[in-house]
Tab-separated table of C-alpha atoms in Angstrom:
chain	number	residue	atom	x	y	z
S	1	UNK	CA	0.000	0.000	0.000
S	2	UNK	CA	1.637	3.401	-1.213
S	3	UNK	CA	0.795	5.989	1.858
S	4	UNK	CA	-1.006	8.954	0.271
S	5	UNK	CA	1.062	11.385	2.085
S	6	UNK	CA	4.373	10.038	0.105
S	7	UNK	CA	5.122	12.563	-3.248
S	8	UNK	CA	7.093	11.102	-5.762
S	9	UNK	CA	8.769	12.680	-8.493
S	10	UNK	CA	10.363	11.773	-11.798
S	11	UNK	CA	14.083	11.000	-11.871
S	12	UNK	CA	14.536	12.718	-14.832
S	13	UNK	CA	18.482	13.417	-14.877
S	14	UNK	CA	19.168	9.828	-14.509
S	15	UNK	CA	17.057	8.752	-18.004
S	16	UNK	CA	16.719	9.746	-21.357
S	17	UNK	CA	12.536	10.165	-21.405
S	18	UNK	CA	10.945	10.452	-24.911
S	19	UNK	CA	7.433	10.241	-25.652
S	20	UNK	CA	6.698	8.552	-29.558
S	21	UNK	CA	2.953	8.745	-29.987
S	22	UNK	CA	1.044	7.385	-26.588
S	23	UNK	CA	4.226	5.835	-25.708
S	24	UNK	CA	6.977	6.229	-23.918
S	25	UNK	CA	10.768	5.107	-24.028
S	26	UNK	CA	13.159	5.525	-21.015
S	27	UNK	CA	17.205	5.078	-21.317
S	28	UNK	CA	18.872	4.474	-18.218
S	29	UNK	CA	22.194	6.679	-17.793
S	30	UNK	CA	25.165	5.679	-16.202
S	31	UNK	CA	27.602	8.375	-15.129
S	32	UNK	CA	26.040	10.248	-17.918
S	33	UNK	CA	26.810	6.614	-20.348
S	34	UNK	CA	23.321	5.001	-21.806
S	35	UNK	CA	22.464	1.595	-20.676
S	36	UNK	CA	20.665	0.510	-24.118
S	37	UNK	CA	20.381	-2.597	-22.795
S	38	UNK	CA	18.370	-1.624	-19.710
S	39	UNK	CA	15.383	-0.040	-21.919
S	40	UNK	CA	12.166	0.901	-20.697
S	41	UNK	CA	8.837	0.901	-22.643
S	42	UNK	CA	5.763	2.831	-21.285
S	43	UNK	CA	2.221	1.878	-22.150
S	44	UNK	CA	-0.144	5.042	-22.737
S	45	UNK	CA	-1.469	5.268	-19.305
S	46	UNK	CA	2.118	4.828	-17.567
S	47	UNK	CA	3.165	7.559	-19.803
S	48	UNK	CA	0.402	9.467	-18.976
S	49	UNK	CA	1.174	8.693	-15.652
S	50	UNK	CA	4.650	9.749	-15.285
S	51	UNK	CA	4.354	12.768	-17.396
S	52	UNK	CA	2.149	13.742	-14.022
S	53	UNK	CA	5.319	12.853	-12.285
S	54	UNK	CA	7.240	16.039	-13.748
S	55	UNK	CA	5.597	17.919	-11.152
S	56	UNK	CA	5.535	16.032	-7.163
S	57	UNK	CA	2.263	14.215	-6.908
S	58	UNK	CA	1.154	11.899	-4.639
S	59	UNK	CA	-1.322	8.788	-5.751
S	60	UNK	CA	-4.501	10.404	-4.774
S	61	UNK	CA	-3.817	13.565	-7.228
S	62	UNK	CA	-2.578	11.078	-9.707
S	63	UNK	CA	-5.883	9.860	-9.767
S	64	UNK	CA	-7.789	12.697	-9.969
S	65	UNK	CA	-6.176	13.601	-12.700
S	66	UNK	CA	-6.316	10.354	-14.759
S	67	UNK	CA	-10.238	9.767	-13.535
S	68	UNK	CA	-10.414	13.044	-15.593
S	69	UNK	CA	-8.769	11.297	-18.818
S	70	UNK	CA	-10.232	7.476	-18.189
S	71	UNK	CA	-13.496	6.651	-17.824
S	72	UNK	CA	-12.752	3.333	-15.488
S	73	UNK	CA	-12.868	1.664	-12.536
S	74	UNK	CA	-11.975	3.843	-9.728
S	75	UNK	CA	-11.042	0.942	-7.151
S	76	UNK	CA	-9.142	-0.635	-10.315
S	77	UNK	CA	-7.617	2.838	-11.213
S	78	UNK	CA	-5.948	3.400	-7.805
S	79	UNK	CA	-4.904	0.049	-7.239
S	80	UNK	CA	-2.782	0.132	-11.009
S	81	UNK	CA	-1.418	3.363	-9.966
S	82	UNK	CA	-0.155	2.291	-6.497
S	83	UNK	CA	1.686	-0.852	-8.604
S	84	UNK	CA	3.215	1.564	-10.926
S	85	UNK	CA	4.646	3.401	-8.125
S	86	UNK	CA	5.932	0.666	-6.574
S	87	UNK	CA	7.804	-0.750	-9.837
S	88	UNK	CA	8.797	2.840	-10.953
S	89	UNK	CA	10.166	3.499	-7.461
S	90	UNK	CA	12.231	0.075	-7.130
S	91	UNK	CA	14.142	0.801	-10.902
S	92	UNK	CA	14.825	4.217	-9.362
S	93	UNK	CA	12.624	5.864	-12.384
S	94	UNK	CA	10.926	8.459	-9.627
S	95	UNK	CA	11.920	9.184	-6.314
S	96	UNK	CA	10.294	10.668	-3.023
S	97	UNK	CA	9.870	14.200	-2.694
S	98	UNK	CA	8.697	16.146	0.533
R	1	UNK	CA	46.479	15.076	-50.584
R	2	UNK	CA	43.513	11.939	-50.187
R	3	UNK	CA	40.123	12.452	-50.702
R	4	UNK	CA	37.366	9.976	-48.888
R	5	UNK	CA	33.426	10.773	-49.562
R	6	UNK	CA	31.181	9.841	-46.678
R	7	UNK	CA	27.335	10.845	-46.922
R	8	UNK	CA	27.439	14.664	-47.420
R	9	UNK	CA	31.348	14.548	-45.233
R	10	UNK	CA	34.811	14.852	-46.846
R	11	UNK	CA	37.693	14.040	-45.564
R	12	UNK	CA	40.807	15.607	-46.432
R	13	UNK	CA	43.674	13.215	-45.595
R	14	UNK	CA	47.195	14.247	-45.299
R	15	UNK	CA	50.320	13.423	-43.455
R	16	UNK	CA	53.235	15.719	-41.857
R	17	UNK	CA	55.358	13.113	-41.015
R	18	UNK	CA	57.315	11.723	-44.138
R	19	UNK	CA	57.846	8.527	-41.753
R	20	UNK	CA	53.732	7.877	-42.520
R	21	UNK	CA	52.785	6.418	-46.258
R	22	UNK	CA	49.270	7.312	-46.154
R	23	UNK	CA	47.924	4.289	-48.820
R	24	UNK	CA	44.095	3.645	-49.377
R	25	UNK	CA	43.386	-0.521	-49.286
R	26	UNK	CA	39.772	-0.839	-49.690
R	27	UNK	CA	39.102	3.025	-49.136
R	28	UNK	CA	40.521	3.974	-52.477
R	29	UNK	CA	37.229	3.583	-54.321
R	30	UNK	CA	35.319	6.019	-51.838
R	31	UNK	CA	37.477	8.993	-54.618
R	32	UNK	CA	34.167	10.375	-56.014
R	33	UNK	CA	31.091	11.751	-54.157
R	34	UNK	CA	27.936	10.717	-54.279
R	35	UNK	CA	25.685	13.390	-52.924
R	36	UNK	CA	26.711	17.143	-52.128
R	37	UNK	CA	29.474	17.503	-49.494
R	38	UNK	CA	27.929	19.645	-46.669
R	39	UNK	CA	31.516	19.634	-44.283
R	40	UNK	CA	35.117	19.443	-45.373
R	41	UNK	CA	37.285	18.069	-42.110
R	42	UNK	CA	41.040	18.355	-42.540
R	43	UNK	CA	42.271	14.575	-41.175
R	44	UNK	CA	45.744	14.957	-40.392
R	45	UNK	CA	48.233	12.069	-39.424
R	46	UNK	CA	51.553	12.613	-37.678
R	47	UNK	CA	54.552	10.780	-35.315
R	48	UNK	CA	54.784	11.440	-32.045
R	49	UNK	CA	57.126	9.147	-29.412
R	50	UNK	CA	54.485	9.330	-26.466
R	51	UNK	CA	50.924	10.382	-26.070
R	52	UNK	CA	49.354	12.425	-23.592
R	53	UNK	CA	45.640	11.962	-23.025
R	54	UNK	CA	45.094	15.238	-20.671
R	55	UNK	CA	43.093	17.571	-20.696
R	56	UNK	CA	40.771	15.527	-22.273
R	57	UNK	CA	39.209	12.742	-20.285
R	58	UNK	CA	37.769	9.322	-20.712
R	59	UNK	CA	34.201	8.747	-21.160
R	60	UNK	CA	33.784	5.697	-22.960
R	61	UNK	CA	36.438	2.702	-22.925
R	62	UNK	CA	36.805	-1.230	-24.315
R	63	UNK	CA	38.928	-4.072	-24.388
R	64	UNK	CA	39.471	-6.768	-26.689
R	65	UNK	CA	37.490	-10.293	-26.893
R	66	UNK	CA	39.155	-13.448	-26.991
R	67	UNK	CA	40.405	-14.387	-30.473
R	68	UNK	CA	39.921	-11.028	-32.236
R	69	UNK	CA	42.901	-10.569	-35.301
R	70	UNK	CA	44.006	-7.518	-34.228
R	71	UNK	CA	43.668	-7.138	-30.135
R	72	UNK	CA	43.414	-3.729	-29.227
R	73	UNK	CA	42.020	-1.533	-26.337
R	74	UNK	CA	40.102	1.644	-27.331
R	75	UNK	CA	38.933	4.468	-25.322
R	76	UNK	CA	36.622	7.688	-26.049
R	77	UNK	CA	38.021	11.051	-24.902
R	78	UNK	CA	36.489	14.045	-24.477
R	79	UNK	CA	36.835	17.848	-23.337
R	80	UNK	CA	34.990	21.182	-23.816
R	81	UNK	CA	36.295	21.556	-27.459
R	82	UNK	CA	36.916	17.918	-28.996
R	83	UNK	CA	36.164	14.263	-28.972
R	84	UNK	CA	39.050	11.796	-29.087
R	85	UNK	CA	39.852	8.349	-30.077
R	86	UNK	CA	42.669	6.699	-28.058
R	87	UNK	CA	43.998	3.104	-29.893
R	88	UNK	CA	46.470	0.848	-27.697
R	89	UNK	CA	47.320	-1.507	-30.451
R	90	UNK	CA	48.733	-4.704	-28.684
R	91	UNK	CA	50.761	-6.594	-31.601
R	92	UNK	CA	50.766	-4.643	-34.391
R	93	UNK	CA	53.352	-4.656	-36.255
R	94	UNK	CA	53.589	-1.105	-37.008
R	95	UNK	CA	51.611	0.995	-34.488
R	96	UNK	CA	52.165	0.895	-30.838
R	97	UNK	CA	49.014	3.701	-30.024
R	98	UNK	CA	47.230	6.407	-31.732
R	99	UNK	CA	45.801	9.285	-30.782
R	100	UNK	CA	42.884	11.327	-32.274
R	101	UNK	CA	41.506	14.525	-32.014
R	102	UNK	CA	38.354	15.849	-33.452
R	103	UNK	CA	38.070	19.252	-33.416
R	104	UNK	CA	34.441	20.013	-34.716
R	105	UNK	CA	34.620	23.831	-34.658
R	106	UNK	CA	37.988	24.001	-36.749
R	107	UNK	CA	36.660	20.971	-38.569
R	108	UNK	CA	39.912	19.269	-38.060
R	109	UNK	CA	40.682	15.522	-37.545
R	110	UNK	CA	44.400	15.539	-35.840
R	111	UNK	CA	45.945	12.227	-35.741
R	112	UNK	CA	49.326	11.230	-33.698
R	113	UNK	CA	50.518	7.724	-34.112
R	114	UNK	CA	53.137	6.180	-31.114
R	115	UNK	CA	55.064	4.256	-34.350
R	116	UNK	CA	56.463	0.384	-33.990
R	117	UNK	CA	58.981	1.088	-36.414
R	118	UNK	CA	60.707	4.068	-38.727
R	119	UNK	CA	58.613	3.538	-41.733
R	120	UNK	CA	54.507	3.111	-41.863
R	121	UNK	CA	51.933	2.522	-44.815
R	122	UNK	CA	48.300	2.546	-43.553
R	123	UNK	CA	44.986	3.306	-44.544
R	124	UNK	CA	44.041	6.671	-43.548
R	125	UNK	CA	40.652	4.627	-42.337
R	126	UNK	CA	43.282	1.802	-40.328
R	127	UNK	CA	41.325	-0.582	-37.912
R	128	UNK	CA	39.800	0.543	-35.526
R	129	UNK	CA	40.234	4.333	-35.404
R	130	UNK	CA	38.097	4.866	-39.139
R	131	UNK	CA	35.272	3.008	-37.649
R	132	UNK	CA	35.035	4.281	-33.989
R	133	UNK	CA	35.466	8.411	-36.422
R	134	UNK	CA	32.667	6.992	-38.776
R	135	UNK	CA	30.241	7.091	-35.635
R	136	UNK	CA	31.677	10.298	-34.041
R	137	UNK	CA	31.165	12.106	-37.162
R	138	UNK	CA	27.950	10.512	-38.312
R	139	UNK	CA	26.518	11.417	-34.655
R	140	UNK	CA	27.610	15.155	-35.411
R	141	UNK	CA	26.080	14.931	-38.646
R	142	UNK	CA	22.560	13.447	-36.673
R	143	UNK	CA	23.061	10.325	-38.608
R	144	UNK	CA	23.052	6.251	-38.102
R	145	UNK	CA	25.067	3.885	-38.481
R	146	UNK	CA	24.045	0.367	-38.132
R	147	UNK	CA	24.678	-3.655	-38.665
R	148	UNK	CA	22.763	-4.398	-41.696
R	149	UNK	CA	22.841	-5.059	-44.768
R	150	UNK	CA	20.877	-2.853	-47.747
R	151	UNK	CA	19.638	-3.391	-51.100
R	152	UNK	CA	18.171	-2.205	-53.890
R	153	UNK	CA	15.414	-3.771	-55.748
R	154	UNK	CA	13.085	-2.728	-58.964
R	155	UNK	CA	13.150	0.714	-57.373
R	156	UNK	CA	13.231	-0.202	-53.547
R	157	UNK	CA	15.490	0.236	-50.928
R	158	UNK	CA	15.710	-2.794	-48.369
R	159	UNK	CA	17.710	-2.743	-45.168
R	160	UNK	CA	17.892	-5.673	-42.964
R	161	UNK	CA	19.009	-5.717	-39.846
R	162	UNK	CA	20.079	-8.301	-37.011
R	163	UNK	CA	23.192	-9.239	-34.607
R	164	UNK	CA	25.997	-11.070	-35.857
R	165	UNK	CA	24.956	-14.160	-37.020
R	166	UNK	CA	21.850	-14.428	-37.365
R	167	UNK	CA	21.503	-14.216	-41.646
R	168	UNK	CA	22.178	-10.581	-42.653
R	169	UNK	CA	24.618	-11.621	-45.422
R	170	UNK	CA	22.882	-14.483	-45.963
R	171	UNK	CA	19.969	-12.116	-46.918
R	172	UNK	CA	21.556	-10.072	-48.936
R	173	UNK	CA	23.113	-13.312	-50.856
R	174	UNK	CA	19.007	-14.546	-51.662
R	175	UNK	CA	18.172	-10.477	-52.864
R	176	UNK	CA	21.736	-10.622	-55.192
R	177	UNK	CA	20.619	-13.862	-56.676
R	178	UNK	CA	17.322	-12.389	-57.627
R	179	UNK	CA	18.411	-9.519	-59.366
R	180	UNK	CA	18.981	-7.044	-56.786
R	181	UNK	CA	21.933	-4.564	-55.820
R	182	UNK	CA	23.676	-5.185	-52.963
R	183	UNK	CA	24.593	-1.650	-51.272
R	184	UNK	CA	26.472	-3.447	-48.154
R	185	UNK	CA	26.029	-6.618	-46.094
R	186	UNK	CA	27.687	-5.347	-42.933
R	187	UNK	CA	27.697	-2.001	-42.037
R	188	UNK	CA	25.287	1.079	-43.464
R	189	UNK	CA	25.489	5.032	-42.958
R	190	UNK	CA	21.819	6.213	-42.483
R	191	UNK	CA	21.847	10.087	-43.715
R	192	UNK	CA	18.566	12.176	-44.581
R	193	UNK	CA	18.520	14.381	-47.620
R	194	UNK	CA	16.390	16.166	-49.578
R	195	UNK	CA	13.302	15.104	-47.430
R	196	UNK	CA	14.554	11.184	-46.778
R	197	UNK	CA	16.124	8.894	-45.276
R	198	UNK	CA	18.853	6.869	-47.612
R	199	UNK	CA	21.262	4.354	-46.780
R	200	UNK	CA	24.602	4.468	-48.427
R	201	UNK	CA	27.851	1.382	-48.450
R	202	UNK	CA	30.841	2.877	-46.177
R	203	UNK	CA	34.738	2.619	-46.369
R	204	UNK	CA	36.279	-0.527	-44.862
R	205	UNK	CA	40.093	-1.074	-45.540
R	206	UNK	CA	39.601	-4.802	-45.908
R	207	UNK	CA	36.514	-4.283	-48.679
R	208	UNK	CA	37.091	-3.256	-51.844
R	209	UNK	CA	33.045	-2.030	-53.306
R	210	UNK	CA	32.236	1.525	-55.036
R	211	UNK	CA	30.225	3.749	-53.192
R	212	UNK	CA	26.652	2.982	-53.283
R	213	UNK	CA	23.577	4.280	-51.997
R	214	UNK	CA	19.814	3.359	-51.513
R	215	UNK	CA	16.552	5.279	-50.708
R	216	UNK	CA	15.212	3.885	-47.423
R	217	UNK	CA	11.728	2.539	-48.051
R	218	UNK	CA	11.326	-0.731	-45.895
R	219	UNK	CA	13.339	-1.858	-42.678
R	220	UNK	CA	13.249	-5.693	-41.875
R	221	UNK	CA	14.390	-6.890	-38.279
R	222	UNK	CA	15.678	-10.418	-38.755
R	223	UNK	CA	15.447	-13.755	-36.841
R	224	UNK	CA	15.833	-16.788	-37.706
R	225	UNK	CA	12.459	-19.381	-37.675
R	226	UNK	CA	11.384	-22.605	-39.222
R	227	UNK	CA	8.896	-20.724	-41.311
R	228	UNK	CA	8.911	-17.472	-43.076
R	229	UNK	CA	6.798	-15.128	-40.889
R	230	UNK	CA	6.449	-11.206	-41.528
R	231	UNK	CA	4.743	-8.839	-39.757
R	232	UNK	CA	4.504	-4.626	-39.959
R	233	UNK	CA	5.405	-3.195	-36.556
R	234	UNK	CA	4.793	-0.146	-35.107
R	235	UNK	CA	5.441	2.309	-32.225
R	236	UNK	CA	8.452	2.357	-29.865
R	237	UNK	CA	8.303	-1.142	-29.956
R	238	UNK	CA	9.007	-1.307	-33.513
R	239	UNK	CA	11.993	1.322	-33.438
R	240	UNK	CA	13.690	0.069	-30.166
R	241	UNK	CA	14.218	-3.163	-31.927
R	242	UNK	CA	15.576	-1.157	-34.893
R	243	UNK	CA	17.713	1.249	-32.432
R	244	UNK	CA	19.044	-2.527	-30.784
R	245	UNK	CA	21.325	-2.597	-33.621
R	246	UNK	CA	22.353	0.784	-33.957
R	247	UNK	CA	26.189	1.519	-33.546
R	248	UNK	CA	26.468	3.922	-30.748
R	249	UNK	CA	29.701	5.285	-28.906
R	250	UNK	CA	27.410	8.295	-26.852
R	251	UNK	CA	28.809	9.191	-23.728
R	252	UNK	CA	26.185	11.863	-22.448
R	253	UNK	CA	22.420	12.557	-22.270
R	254	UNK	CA	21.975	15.112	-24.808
R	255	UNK	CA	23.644	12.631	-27.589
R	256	UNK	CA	21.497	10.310	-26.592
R	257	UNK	CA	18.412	12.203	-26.555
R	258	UNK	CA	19.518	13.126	-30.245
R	259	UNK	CA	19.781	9.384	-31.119
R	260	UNK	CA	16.520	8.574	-29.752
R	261	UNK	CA	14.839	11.560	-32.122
R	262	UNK	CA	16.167	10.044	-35.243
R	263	UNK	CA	15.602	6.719	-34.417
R	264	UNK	CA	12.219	7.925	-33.971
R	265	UNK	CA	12.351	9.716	-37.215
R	266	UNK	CA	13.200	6.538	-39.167
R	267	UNK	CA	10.688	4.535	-37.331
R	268	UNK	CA	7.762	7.133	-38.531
R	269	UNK	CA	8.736	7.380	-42.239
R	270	UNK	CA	9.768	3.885	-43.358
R	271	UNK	CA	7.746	1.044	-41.940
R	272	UNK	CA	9.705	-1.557	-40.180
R	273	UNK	CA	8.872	-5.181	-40.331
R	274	UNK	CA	9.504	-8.851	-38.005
R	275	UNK	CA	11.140	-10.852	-40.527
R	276	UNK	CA	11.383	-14.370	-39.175
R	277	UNK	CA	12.828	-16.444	-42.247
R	278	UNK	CA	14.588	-19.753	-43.948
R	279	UNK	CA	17.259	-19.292	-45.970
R	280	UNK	CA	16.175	-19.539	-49.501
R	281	UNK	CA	14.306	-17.676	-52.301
R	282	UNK	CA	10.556	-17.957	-51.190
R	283	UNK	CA	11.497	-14.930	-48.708
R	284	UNK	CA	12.417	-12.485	-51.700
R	285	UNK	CA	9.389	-13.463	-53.450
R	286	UNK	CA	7.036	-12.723	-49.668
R	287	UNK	CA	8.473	-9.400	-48.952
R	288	UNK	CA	8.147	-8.393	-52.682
R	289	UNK	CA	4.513	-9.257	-51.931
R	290	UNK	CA	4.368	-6.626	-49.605
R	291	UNK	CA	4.496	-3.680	-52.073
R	292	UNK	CA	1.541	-5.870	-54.352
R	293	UNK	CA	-0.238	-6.114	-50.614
R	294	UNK	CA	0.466	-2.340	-50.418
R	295	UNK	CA	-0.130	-0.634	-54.051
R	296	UNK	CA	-3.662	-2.371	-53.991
R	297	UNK	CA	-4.900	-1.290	-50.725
């Protein structure tokens, strides 16, 4: 369970982040070296979700803003957007923010 | 003086040491240019007894694999002006290390070689310093290089890509027997001009072929199967399979972030295909299909 007082942010000096239609690509760097072995593909609403990220956010306004964008399950919703955190957190993609 | 054409880059090629015979092996044939030169670099060789690496720093560095002909370490240098290629040739019988400098403001390519012995001939693209300066400068001229192998067919320009192994040549073997041109089987320089991507053949001391070049209309990404299989892809998917093979010394974000855009590029103007296949002709005749498939849509 992510705790909704926890704000994440994107870790955007340690990727290359490009966006190629509703998806998204992210290139790990290494002491500034690209790891283009270590590639990571976003589906739409990951994208969508860490474009969100630019700016700290914690779950709850993540969903707010996605309920805006997808008409689905809210319970479903949250539950997807908790997981991403998790996974995005563990490859050191975002990090907290207070 | 030598002259060597690369897509819209010439080289210049001189020497100021009389102890360095500057002599074109398989290079010799890249004389004549193909499409408008767009920069002129100077590429100058000289002696020197020692080399010193500072100021510039290392960014990028690799050692040899087991077996290789000529064993070698390389490293890539850089500072606020210049990129630079350092060789450490390990039993060569006439270079003991090289250093290179590529100035991009001056637009000169400044070459000191750490001789074996009083007297040198060597192609001015020598193993590997010509094919680590083929990415440098195709990267400053927002190009690609990339394993493959290119052809050109009744008006169509194939590229097919793949690691080592796994049926490039062999690809461009079935295409030759059918009637095609075969632009390279190894190595291509991607370069847009005029409005498009095209792939041309680049200098290798070791290969003796004329210059060629090919309009980029189809990209095939090639495995090996039990059955010929094809099938369009698209989205990042479809061009991080295509970047896989890509050639790429970058050593910080912003030249990756300018490989990623052309990647991108290719993958929205020339549609890229899975190309599972056997070795023999039926594959020529299933991909020439495509365009039928295509023109009657």
């Amino acid at each position: 369970m992510i705790d909704p007082d926890e704000f994440y942010q994107v870790n955007s000096e340690n990727f290359v982040i490009r966006r190629m239609g509703n998806e998204m690509v992210l290139v790990p760097l290494a002491n500034s070296v690209a790891d283009m072995t270590s590639v990571i593909i976003l589906n739409e609403v990951g994208s969508d979700i860490l474009e969100l990220l630019e700016e700290p956010a914690n779950k709850d306004i993540l969903l707010e803003k996605l309920l805006e964008k997808y008409d689905v399950n809210r319970e479903i919703l949250d539950s997807d957007i908790q997981l991403f955190l998790k996974n995005a957190y563990n490859k050191n993609v975002i990090r907290k923010v207070k | 003086m030598i002259r060597i054409f690369l897509p819209g880059i010439l080289l210049k090629v001189e020497s100021d040491s009389p102890s360095i015979c500057l002599k074109p092996l398989g290079t010799f044939l890249f004389n004549k240019e193909l499409i408008p030169t767009e920069i002129t670099f100077q590429f100058i060789y000289d002696i020197t007894d020692h080399i010193e690496k500072a100021p510039m720093k290392t960014v990028l560095k690799g050692e040899p694999f087991e077996g290789v002909d000529i064993p070698y370490r390389w490293e890539i240098l850089k500072s606020s002006e210049a990129v630079g290629i350092y060789v450490d040739y390990f039993e060569d019988f006439q270079i003991q290390e090289l250093i290179c400098h590529v100035d991009f403001g001056k637009k000169i390519i400044y070459t000191r070689i750490v001789p074996q012995r009083e007297n040198l001939t060597i192609d001015p693209l020598l193993e590997p310093l010509g094919s680590m300066l083929m990415v440098i400068l195709a990267h400053f001229q927002n190009d690609v290089l990339i394993h493959a192998s290119g052809i050109m067919d009744q008006g169509k320009g194939r590229l097919f890509t793949a690691v080592s192994g796994t049926g490039k040549s062999t690809m461009a073997e079935l295409w030759q027997r059918s009637g095609a041109d075969i632009i390279n089987d190894d190595r291509l320089w991607l370069h847009h001009w005029q409005g498009q991507w095209y792939f041309f053949n680049t200098p290798m001391p070791y290969y003796a072929q004329r210059p060629a070049m090919a309009p980029l209309h189809e990209i095939f990404l090639l495995r090996q199967s039990i059955q010929n299989e094809l099938k369009r892809m698209s989205g990042i998917e479809a061009a991080m399979r295509f970047m896989a093979n890509a050639i790429q010394h970058y050593f910080d974000k912003r030249m990756t972030e300018q490989h990623l855009e052309r990647i991108f590029d290719i993958a929205r103007a020339v549609p890229i295909y899975d190309c599972g296949f056997r070795p023999d002709k039926k594959i020529v005749e299933e991909i020439r299909g495509l365009n039928e498939l295509s023109s009657s849509d």
